[in-house]
Short mmCIF file of C-alpha atoms in Angstrom, two decimals:
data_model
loop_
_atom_site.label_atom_id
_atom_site.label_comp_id
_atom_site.label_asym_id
_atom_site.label_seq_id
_atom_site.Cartn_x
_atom_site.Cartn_y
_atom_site.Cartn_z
CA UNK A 1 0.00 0.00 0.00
CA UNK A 2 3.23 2.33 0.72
CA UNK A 3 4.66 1.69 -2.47
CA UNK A 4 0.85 2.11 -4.06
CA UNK A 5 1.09 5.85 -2.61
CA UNK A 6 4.07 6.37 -3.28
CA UNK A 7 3.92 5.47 -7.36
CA UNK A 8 1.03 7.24 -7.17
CA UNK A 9 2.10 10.20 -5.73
CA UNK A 10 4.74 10.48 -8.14
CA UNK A 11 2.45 10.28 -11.04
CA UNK A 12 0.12 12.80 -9.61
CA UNK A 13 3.72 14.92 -9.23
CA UNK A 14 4.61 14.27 -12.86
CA UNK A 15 0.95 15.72 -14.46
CA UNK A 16 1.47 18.70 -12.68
CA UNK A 17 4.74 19.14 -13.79
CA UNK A 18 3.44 18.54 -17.78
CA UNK A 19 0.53 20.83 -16.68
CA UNK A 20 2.93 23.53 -15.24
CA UNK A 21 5.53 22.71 -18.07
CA UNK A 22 2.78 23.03 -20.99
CA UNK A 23 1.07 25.99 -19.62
CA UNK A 24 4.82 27.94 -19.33
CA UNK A 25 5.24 26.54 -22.85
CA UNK A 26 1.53 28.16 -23.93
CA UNK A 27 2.19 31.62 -22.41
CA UNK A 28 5.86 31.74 -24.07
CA UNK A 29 3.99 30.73 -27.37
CA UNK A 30 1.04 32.61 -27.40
CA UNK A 31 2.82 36.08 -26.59
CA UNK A 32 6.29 35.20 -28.88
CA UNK A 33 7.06 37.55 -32.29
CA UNK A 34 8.60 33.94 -33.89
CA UNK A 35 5.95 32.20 -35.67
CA UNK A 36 5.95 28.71 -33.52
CA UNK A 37 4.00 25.38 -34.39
CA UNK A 38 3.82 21.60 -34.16
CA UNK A 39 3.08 18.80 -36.64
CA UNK A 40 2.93 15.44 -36.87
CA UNK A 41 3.64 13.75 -40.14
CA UNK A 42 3.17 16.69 -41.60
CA UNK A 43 -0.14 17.61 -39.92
CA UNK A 44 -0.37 20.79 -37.76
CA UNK A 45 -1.25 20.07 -34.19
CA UNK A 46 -0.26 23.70 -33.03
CA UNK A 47 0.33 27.01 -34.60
CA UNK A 48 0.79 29.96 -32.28
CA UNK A 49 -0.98 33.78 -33.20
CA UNK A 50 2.14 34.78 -34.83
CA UNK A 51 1.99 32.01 -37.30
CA UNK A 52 -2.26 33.25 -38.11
CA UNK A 53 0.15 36.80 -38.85
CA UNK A 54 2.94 35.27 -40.58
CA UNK A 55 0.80 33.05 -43.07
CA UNK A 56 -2.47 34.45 -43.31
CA UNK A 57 -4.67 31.42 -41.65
CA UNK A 58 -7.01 31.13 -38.57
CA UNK A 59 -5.64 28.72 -35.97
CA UNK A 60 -8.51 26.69 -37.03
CA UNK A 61 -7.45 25.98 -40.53
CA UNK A 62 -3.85 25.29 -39.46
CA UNK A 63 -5.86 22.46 -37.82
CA UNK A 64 -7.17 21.48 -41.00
CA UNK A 65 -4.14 21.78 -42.85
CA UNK A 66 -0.58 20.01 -43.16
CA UNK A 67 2.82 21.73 -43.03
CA UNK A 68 3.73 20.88 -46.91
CA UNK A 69 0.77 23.26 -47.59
CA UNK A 70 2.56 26.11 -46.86
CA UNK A 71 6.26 25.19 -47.95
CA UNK A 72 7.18 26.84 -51.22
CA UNK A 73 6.27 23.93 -54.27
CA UNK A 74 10.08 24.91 -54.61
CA UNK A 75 11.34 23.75 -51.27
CA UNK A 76 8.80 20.94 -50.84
CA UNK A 77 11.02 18.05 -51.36
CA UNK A 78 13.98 19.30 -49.63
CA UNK A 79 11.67 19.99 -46.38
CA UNK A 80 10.12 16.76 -46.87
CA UNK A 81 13.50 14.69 -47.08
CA UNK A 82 15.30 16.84 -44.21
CA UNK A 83 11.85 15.57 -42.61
CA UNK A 84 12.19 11.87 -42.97
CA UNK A 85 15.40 11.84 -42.38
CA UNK A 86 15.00 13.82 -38.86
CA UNK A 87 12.37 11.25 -37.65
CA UNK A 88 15.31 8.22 -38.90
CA UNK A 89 17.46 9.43 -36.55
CA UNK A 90 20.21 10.77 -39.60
CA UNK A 91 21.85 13.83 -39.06
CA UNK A 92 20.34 16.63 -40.84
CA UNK A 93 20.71 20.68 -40.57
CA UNK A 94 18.40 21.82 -37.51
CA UNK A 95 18.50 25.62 -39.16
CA UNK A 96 17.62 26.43 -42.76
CA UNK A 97 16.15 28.71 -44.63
CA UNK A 98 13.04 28.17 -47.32
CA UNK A 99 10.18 29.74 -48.79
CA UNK A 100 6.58 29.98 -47.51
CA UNK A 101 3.27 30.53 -49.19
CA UNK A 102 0.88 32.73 -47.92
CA UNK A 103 -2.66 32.04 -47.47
CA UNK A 104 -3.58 35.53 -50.01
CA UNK A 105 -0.76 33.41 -52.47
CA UNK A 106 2.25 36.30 -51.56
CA UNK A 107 5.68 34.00 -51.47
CA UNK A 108 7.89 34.55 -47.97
CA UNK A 109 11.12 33.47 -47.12
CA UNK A 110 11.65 32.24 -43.68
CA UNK A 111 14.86 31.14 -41.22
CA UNK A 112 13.57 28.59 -39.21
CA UNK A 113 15.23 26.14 -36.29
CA UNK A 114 13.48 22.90 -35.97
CA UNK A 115 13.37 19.76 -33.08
CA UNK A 116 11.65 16.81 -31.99
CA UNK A 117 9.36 16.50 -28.94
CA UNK A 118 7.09 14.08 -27.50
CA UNK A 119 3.55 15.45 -28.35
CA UNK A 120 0.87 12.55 -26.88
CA UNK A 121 2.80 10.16 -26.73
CA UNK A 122 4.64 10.13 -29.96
CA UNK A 123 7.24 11.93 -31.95
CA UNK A 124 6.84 15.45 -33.44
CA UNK A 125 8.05 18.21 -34.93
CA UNK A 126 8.58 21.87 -33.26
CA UNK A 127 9.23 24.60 -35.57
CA UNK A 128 10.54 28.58 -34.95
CA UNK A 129 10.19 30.97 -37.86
CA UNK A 130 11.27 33.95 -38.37
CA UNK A 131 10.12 36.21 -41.01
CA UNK A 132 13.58 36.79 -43.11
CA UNK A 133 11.89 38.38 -46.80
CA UNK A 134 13.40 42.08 -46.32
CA UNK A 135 16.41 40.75 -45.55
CA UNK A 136 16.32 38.26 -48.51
CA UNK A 137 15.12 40.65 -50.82
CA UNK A 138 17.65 42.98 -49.68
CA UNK A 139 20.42 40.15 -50.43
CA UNK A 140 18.80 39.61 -53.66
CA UNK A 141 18.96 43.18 -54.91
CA UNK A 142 22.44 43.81 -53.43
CA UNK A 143 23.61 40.51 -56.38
CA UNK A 144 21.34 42.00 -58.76
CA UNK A 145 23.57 45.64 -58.11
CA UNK A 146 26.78 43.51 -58.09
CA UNK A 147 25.63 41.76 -61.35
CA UNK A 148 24.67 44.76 -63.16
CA UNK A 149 28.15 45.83 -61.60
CA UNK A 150 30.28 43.43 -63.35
CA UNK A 151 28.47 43.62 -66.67
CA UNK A 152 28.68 47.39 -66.75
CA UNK A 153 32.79 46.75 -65.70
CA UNK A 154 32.83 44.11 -68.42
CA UNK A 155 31.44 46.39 -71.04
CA UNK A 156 33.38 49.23 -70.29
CA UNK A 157 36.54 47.07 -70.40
CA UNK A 158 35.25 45.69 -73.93
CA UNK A 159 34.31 49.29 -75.14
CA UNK A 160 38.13 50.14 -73.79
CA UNK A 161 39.39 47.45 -75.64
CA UNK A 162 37.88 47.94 -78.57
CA UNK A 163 38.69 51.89 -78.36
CA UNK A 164 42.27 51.45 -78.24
CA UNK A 165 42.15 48.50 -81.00
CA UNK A 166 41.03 51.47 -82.96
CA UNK A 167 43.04 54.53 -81.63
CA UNK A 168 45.88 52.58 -82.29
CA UNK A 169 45.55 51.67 -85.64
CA UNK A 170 43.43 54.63 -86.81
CA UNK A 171 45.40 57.62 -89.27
CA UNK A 172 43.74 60.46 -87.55
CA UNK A 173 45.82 61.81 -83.93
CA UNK A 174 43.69 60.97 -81.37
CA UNK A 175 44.17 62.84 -77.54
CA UNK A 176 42.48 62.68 -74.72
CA UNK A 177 43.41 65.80 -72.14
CA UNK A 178 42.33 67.09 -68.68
CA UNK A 179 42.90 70.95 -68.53
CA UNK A 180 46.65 70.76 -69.74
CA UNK A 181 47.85 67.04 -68.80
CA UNK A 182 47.75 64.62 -71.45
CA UNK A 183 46.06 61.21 -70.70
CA UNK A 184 46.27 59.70 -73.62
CA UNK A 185 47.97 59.64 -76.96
CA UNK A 186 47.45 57.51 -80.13
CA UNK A 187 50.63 56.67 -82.18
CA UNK A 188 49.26 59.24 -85.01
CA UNK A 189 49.98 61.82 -82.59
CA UNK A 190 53.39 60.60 -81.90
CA UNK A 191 54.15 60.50 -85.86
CA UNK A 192 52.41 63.94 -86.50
CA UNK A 193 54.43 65.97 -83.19
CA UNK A 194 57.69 64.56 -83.45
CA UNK A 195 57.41 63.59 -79.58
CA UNK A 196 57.24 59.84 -78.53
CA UNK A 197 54.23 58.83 -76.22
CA UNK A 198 56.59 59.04 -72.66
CA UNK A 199 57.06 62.51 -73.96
CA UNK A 200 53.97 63.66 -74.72
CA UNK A 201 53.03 62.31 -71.35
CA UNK A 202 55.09 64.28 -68.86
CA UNK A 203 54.35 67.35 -71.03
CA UNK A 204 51.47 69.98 -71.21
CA UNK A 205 48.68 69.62 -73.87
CA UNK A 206 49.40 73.36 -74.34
CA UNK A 207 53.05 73.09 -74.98
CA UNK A 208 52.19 71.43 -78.88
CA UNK A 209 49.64 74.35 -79.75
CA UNK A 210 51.07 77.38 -81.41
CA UNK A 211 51.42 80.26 -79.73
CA UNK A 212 48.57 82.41 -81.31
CA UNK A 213 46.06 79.64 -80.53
CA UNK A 214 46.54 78.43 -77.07
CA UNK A 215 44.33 81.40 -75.61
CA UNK A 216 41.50 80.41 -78.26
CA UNK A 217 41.67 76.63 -77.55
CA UNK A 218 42.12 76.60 -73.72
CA UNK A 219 38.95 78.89 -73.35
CA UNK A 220 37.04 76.67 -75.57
CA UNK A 221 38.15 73.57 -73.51
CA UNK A 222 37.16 74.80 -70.15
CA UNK A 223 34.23 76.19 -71.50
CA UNK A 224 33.50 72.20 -73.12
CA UNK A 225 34.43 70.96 -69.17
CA UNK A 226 31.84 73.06 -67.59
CA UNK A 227 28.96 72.36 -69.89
CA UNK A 228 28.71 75.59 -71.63
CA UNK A 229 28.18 75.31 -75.57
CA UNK A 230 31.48 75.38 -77.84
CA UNK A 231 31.97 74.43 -81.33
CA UNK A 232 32.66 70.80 -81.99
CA UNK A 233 35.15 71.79 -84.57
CA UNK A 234 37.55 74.03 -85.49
CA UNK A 235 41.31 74.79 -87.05
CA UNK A 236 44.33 75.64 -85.60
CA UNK A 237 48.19 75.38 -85.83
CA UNK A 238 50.36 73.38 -83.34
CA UNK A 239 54.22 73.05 -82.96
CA UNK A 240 56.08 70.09 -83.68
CA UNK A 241 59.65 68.40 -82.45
CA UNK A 242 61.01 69.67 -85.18
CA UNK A 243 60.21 73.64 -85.08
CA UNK A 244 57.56 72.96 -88.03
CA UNK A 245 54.16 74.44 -87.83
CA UNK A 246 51.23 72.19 -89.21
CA UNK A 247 47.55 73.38 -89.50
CA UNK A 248 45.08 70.83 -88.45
CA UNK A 249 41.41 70.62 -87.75
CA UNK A 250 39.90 68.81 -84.65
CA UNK A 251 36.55 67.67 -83.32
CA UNK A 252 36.43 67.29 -79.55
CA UNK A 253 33.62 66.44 -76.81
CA UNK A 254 33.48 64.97 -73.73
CA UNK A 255 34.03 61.63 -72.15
CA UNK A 256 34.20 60.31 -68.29
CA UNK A 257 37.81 58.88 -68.19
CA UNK A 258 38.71 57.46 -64.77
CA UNK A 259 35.56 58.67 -63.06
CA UNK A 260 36.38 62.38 -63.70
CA UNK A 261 35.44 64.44 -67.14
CA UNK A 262 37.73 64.54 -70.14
CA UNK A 263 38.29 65.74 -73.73
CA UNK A 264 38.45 63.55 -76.19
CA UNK A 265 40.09 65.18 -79.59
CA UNK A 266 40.46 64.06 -82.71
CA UNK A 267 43.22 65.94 -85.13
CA UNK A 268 43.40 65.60 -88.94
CA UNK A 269 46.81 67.42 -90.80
CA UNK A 270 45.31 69.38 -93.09
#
């Protein structure tokens, strides 16, 4: 009869325990911002107020439902297998990430941690969600930035490419010049001023026009570099290695060259 009371006793201590332990478990639940549930084979046995506001349904059609009706058609196999393979005991990842369907058909991405419990007496599944679609959206559009990054980087080093494949080759003197540095020089500029390109690089744009043109030209390029309206060709005369004067003609605009504005000219001996 002692032991009798005493099993008893025991069992009577253990309810109360479940009792205490579910009811701390319910007010956690009911009051926590993670969207929290339990299934069974797939069938929802729980689903806390934040899952109603994470997925759209009533408590009551959780109920009615089972979890694969809200995974992703996407992620439905994955979930599934990682599933299986939890209740066999194999290792599998107790974090991952997948997408949701909404009840109003809007697609979500959510980070959830998973576990088993004993729910009545058999195994099941408890499940913490966190909403993560801002963040994955924001991941998604910082690729699609990098991606339109690298093509843009791509392009320009094709356009570059294919630039110098024909500055180089090209008859006419091509020059591109920031205020009175030289940036660039074509080899037609090299054969029409005497000067080889290391030379033409350490001096000043300037230094190659004559005399009674610098003035003329160096208004109209600062004029071109602040946006104010300057003819897109003209003639003048420029000084060469060799003491010659040569008259040539030159259209010029203006390009972006290393992130900063340019002019690009173009001279033809005339």
């Amino acid at each position: 009869a002692i032991e009798n009371a005493r099993l008893f006793e025991e069992a009577r201590q253990a309810k109360e325990f479940m009792r205490e332990s579910e009811a701390k478990f319910r007010a956690l639940a009911e009051t926590a911002p993670a969207a929290i549930f339990i299934h069974q084979g797939g069938k929802f046995l729980y689903a806390n107020p934040a899952s109603e506001t994470m997925v759209g349904y009533t408590r009551e059609e959780f109920l009615t439902m089972d979890f694969w009706g809200v995974t992703h058609p996407a992620d439905r196999e994955l979930i599934m297998q990682r599933g299986r393979s939890r209740f066999s005991g194999d290792q599998t990842p107790h974090r991952y990430e997948f997408r949701i369907v909404t009840k109003n058909g809007e697609m979500r991405w959510v980070d959830m941690s998973v576990g088993l419990i004993e729910y009545e007496g058999k195994s099941a599944v408890i499940g913490t969600a966190f909403d993560i679609t801002t963040r994955k959206q924001a991941e998604e559009e910082r690729e699609r930035l990098n991606l339109q990054l690298q093509q843009a980087l791509q392009s320009l080093k094709e356009s570059e490419a294919r630039f110098r494949i024909l500055a180089e080759t090209t008859s006419a003197s091509i020059i591109i010049h920031r205020g009175e540095r030289f940036l660039y020089t074509n080899p037609a500029v090299q054969k029409i001023t005497g000067y080889s390109q290391e030379a033409l690089l350490d001096m000043q744009f300037f230094d190659i026009i004559h005399p009674d043109f610098r003035e003329m030209v160096r208004k109209r390029g600062a004029g071109r570099l602040h946006g104010v309206d300057q003819p897109t060709e003209y003639e003048f005369k420029i000084n060469i290695k060799n003491g010659e004067e040569r008259w040539v003609t030159t259209s010029a605009g203006i390009i972006n060259y290393e992130g900063q504005p340019a002019i690009l000219a173009t001279l033809f001996d005339i």
